[in-house]
């Protein structure tokens, strides 16, 4: 039985999780100069609750760490907040788009290695006005499960 993550050769930004030749989930992660930004992730309904979401998120964090990036960032839609928190992401506030902002410093290849600290980078990103900042509400302690 074949199962795992495959690369689409699209500048390492879109990856798929498959099993027996069937794609069960896809993730898009944009690698920027100093950080990675998880753009979107989707799993097929039959694959939910089977570790596909976690595997894709872990793979994205691992790839960002291996690329020597400094931070991993996600804008999380409210209905998906619990799923992200279950795999270990924490949030710093609510953006103008009503999404939750998650920024962790990459200190290792796994989500569990992300460091959730109110450092200069996090403060700058969380409190900035305009795109990407938490212009509605923010907190100085990360929130998660």
PDB file of C-alpha atoms in Angstrom:
ATOM      1  CA  UNK A   1       0.000   0.000   0.000  1.00  0.00           C
ATOM      2  CA  UNK A   2       1.499   3.342  -1.065  1.00  0.00           C
ATOM      3  CA  UNK A   3       0.953   6.260   1.262  1.00  0.00           C
ATOM      4  CA  UNK A   4       2.750   9.562   1.818  1.00  0.00           C
ATOM      5  CA  UNK A   5       3.433  13.087   0.638  1.00  0.00           C
ATOM      6  CA  UNK A   6       4.392  13.867  -2.947  1.00  0.00           C
ATOM      7  CA  UNK A   7       5.880  17.036  -4.398  1.00  0.00           C
ATOM      8  CA  UNK A   8       4.282  18.750  -7.393  1.00  0.00           C
ATOM      9  CA  UNK A   9       7.597  20.336  -8.519  1.00  0.00           C
ATOM     10  CA  UNK A  10       6.014  23.801  -8.239  1.00  0.00           C
ATOM     11  CA  UNK A  11       8.868  25.535  -6.432  1.00  0.00           C
ATOM     12  CA  UNK A  12       8.187  23.373  -3.370  1.00  0.00           C
ATOM     13  CA  UNK A  13       5.108  25.418  -2.490  1.00  0.00           C
ATOM     14  CA  UNK A  14       2.310  22.892  -3.135  1.00  0.00           C
ATOM     15  CA  UNK A  15       2.488  19.356  -1.764  1.00  0.00           C
ATOM     16  CA  UNK A  16      -0.007  16.509  -1.666  1.00  0.00           C
ATOM     17  CA  UNK A  17      -0.681  13.624   0.696  1.00  0.00           C
ATOM     18  CA  UNK A  18      -1.720  10.474  -1.085  1.00  0.00           C
ATOM     19  CA  UNK A  19      -2.695   6.878  -0.353  1.00  0.00           C
ATOM     20  CA  UNK A  20      -2.891   4.141  -2.998  1.00  0.00           C
ATOM     21  CA  UNK A  21      -2.613   6.707  -5.761  1.00  0.00           C
ATOM     22  CA  UNK A  22      -5.459   8.861  -4.404  1.00  0.00           C
ATOM     23  CA  UNK A  23      -4.755  12.395  -3.186  1.00  0.00           C
ATOM     24  CA  UNK A  24      -6.212  12.855   0.298  1.00  0.00           C
ATOM     25  CA  UNK A  25      -5.006  16.392   0.992  1.00  0.00           C
ATOM     26  CA  UNK A  26      -3.042  19.296  -0.439  1.00  0.00           C
ATOM     27  CA  UNK A  27      -1.136  22.164   1.207  1.00  0.00           C
ATOM     28  CA  UNK A  28       0.263  25.377  -0.275  1.00  0.00           C
ATOM     29  CA  UNK A  29       3.115  27.050   1.593  1.00  0.00           C
ATOM     30  CA  UNK A  30       4.863  30.150   0.323  1.00  0.00           C
ATOM     31  CA  UNK A  31       8.535  30.397   1.234  1.00  0.00           C
ATOM     32  CA  UNK A  32       9.636  33.996   1.603  1.00  0.00           C
ATOM     33  CA  UNK A  33      12.974  35.555   2.557  1.00  0.00           C
ATOM     34  CA  UNK A  34      12.820  34.870   6.302  1.00  0.00           C
ATOM     35  CA  UNK A  35       9.552  33.037   6.883  1.00  0.00           C
ATOM     36  CA  UNK A  36       7.129  30.513   5.463  1.00  0.00           C
ATOM     37  CA  UNK A  37       3.442  31.320   5.121  1.00  0.00           C
ATOM     38  CA  UNK A  38       0.912  28.493   4.999  1.00  0.00           C
ATOM     39  CA  UNK A  39      -1.479  29.805   2.344  1.00  0.00           C
ATOM     40  CA  UNK A  40      -4.128  27.064   2.342  1.00  0.00           C
ATOM     41  CA  UNK A  41      -4.702  23.426   3.148  1.00  0.00           C
ATOM     42  CA  UNK A  42      -7.508  21.036   2.241  1.00  0.00           C
ATOM     43  CA  UNK A  43      -8.250  17.407   3.007  1.00  0.00           C
ATOM     44  CA  UNK A  44     -10.972  15.351   1.370  1.00  0.00           C
ATOM     45  CA  UNK A  45     -13.871  14.570   3.725  1.00  0.00           C
ATOM     46  CA  UNK A  46     -13.073  10.821   3.821  1.00  0.00           C
ATOM     47  CA  UNK A  47      -9.534  11.579   5.036  1.00  0.00           C
ATOM     48  CA  UNK A  48     -10.486  13.818   7.938  1.00  0.00           C
ATOM     49  CA  UNK A  49      -9.480  12.549  11.353  1.00  0.00           C
ATOM     50  CA  UNK A  50      -6.857  10.223   9.846  1.00  0.00           C
ATOM     51  CA  UNK A  51      -3.715  12.323  10.298  1.00  0.00           C
ATOM     52  CA  UNK A  52      -3.570  13.862   6.832  1.00  0.00           C
ATOM     53  CA  UNK A  53      -3.920  17.460   8.068  1.00  0.00           C
ATOM     54  CA  UNK A  54      -1.219  16.899  10.708  1.00  0.00           C
ATOM     55  CA  UNK A  55       1.133  15.224   8.215  1.00  0.00           C
ATOM     56  CA  UNK A  56       0.806  18.082   5.727  1.00  0.00           C
ATOM     57  CA  UNK A  57       1.355  20.745   8.411  1.00  0.00           C
ATOM     58  CA  UNK A  58       4.361  18.874   9.828  1.00  0.00           C
ATOM     59  CA  UNK A  59       5.827  18.524   6.339  1.00  0.00           C
ATOM     60  CA  UNK A  60       5.439  22.269   5.702  1.00  0.00           C
ATOM     61  CA  UNK A  61       7.134  23.180   8.995  1.00  0.00           C
ATOM     62  CA  UNK A  62       9.915  20.663   8.339  1.00  0.00           C
ATOM     63  CA  UNK A  63      10.569  22.090   4.864  1.00  0.00           C
ATOM     64  CA  UNK A  64      10.612  25.663   6.222  1.00  0.00           C
ATOM     65  CA  UNK A  65      13.093  24.642   8.908  1.00  0.00           C
ATOM     66  CA  UNK A  66      15.307  22.856   6.364  1.00  0.00           C
ATOM     67  CA  UNK A  67      15.252  26.025   4.215  1.00  0.00           C
ATOM     68  CA  UNK A  68      16.746  27.901   7.203  1.00  0.00           C
ATOM     69  CA  UNK A  69      13.751  30.211   7.517  1.00  0.00           C
ATOM     70  CA  UNK A  70      13.184  31.965  10.831  1.00  0.00           C
ATOM     71  CA  UNK A  71       9.397  31.863  11.352  1.00  0.00           C
ATOM     72  CA  UNK A  72       6.318  29.921  10.293  1.00  0.00           C
ATOM     73  CA  UNK A  73       3.113  31.882   9.829  1.00  0.00           C
ATOM     74  CA  UNK A  74      -0.548  30.928   9.311  1.00  0.00           C
ATOM     75  CA  UNK A  75      -3.751  32.954   8.985  1.00  0.00           C
ATOM     76  CA  UNK A  76      -6.425  30.630  10.371  1.00  0.00           C
ATOM     77  CA  UNK A  77     -10.116  30.825   9.502  1.00  0.00           C
ATOM     78  CA  UNK A  78     -12.296  30.561  12.616  1.00  0.00           C
ATOM     79  CA  UNK A  79     -13.954  27.222  11.628  1.00  0.00           C
ATOM     80  CA  UNK A  80     -10.496  25.620  11.291  1.00  0.00           C
ATOM     81  CA  UNK A  81      -9.024  27.038  14.516  1.00  0.00           C
ATOM     82  CA  UNK A  82      -9.513  23.863  16.573  1.00  0.00           C
ATOM     83  CA  UNK A  83      -7.848  21.698  13.895  1.00  0.00           C
ATOM     84  CA  UNK A  84      -4.764  23.934  13.871  1.00  0.00           C
ATOM     85  CA  UNK A  85      -4.665  24.060  17.664  1.00  0.00           C
ATOM     86  CA  UNK A  86      -4.901  20.253  17.876  1.00  0.00           C
ATOM     87  CA  UNK A  87      -1.714  19.915  15.832  1.00  0.00           C
ATOM     88  CA  UNK A  88       0.052  22.533  17.969  1.00  0.00           C
ATOM     89  CA  UNK A  89      -0.385  25.974  16.439  1.00  0.00           C
ATOM     90  CA  UNK A  90      -1.045  28.930  18.727  1.00  0.00           C
ATOM     91  CA  UNK A  91      -2.463  32.351  17.901  1.00  0.00           C
ATOM     92  CA  UNK A  92      -1.549  35.932  18.678  1.00  0.00           C
ATOM     93  CA  UNK A  93      -4.714  37.753  17.627  1.00  0.00           C
ATOM     94  CA  UNK A  94      -7.469  38.414  15.130  1.00  0.00           C
ATOM     95  CA  UNK A  95      -6.705  40.124  11.841  1.00  0.00           C
ATOM     96  CA  UNK A  96      -8.924  42.528   9.892  1.00  0.00           C
ATOM     97  CA  UNK A  97      -9.941  39.564   7.701  1.00  0.00           C
ATOM     98  CA  UNK A  98     -11.389  37.837  10.824  1.00  0.00           C
ATOM     99  CA  UNK A  99      -8.653  35.212  10.669  1.00  0.00           C
ATOM    100  CA  UNK A 100      -6.444  34.264  13.604  1.00  0.00           C
ATOM    101  CA  UNK A 101      -2.741  35.020  13.222  1.00  0.00           C
ATOM    102  CA  UNK A 102      -0.257  32.301  14.173  1.00  0.00           C
ATOM    103  CA  UNK A 103       3.491  33.013  14.145  1.00  0.00           C
ATOM    104  CA  UNK A 104       6.029  30.613  15.612  1.00  0.00           C
ATOM    105  CA  UNK A 105       9.811  30.818  15.513  1.00  0.00           C
ATOM    106  CA  UNK A 106      11.341  27.791  13.782  1.00  0.00           C
ATOM    107  CA  UNK A 107      13.635  26.112  16.336  1.00  0.00           C
ATOM    108  CA  UNK A 108      13.391  22.589  14.933  1.00  0.00           C
ATOM    109  CA  UNK A 109      11.782  20.494  12.191  1.00  0.00           C
ATOM    110  CA  UNK A 110       8.403  19.880  13.890  1.00  0.00           C
ATOM    111  CA  UNK A 111       5.389  21.910  14.959  1.00  0.00           C
ATOM    112  CA  UNK A 112       6.246  20.950  18.542  1.00  0.00           C
ATOM    113  CA  UNK A 113       9.594  22.741  18.041  1.00  0.00           C
ATOM    114  CA  UNK A 114       7.960  26.084  17.200  1.00  0.00           C
ATOM    115  CA  UNK A 115       8.752  28.715  19.822  1.00  0.00           C
ATOM    116  CA  UNK A 116       5.821  30.884  20.837  1.00  0.00           C
ATOM    117  CA  UNK A 117       7.384  34.013  22.280  1.00  0.00           C
ATOM    118  CA  UNK A 118       6.543  37.681  22.159  1.00  0.00           C
ATOM    119  CA  UNK A 119       9.832  38.673  20.537  1.00  0.00           C
ATOM    120  CA  UNK A 120      10.586  41.741  18.399  1.00  0.00           C
ATOM    121  CA  UNK A 121       9.512  40.018  15.156  1.00  0.00           C
ATOM    122  CA  UNK A 122       6.222  38.723  16.582  1.00  0.00           C
ATOM    123  CA  UNK A 123       5.385  42.080  18.151  1.00  0.00           C
ATOM    124  CA  UNK A 124       6.107  43.904  14.886  1.00  0.00           C
ATOM    125  CA  UNK A 125       3.975  41.503  12.829  1.00  0.00           C
ATOM    126  CA  UNK A 126       1.100  41.284  15.304  1.00  0.00           C
ATOM    127  CA  UNK A 127       0.777  45.008  15.973  1.00  0.00           C
ATOM    128  CA  UNK A 128       1.366  46.344  12.468  1.00  0.00           C
ATOM    129  CA  UNK A 129      -1.459  48.079  10.675  1.00  0.00           C
ATOM    130  CA  UNK A 130      -2.677  46.937   7.279  1.00  0.00           C
ATOM    131  CA  UNK A 131      -2.279  43.553   5.611  1.00  0.00           C
ATOM    132  CA  UNK A 132      -1.128  40.757   7.875  1.00  0.00           C
ATOM    133  CA  UNK A 133      -1.358  42.522  11.218  1.00  0.00           C
ATOM    134  CA  UNK A 134      -3.824  41.936  14.022  1.00  0.00           C
ATOM    135  CA  UNK A 135      -5.658  45.196  13.690  1.00  0.00           C
ATOM    136  CA  UNK A 136      -8.806  43.960  15.461  1.00  0.00           C
ATOM    137  CA  UNK A 137      -7.412  42.375  18.609  1.00  0.00           C
ATOM    138  CA  UNK A 138      -4.188  40.807  19.840  1.00  0.00           C
ATOM    139  CA  UNK A 139      -2.699  39.296  22.943  1.00  0.00           C
ATOM    140  CA  UNK A 140       0.891  39.090  24.224  1.00  0.00           C
ATOM    141  CA  UNK A 141       0.601  35.474  25.365  1.00  0.00           C
ATOM    142  CA  UNK A 142      -0.021  32.816  22.683  1.00  0.00           C
ATOM    143  CA  UNK A 143      -3.354  31.006  22.814  1.00  0.00           C
ATOM    144  CA  UNK A 144      -3.876  27.363  21.981  1.00  0.00           C
ATOM    145  CA  UNK A 145      -5.345  24.179  23.393  1.00  0.00           C
TER     146      UNK A 145
END
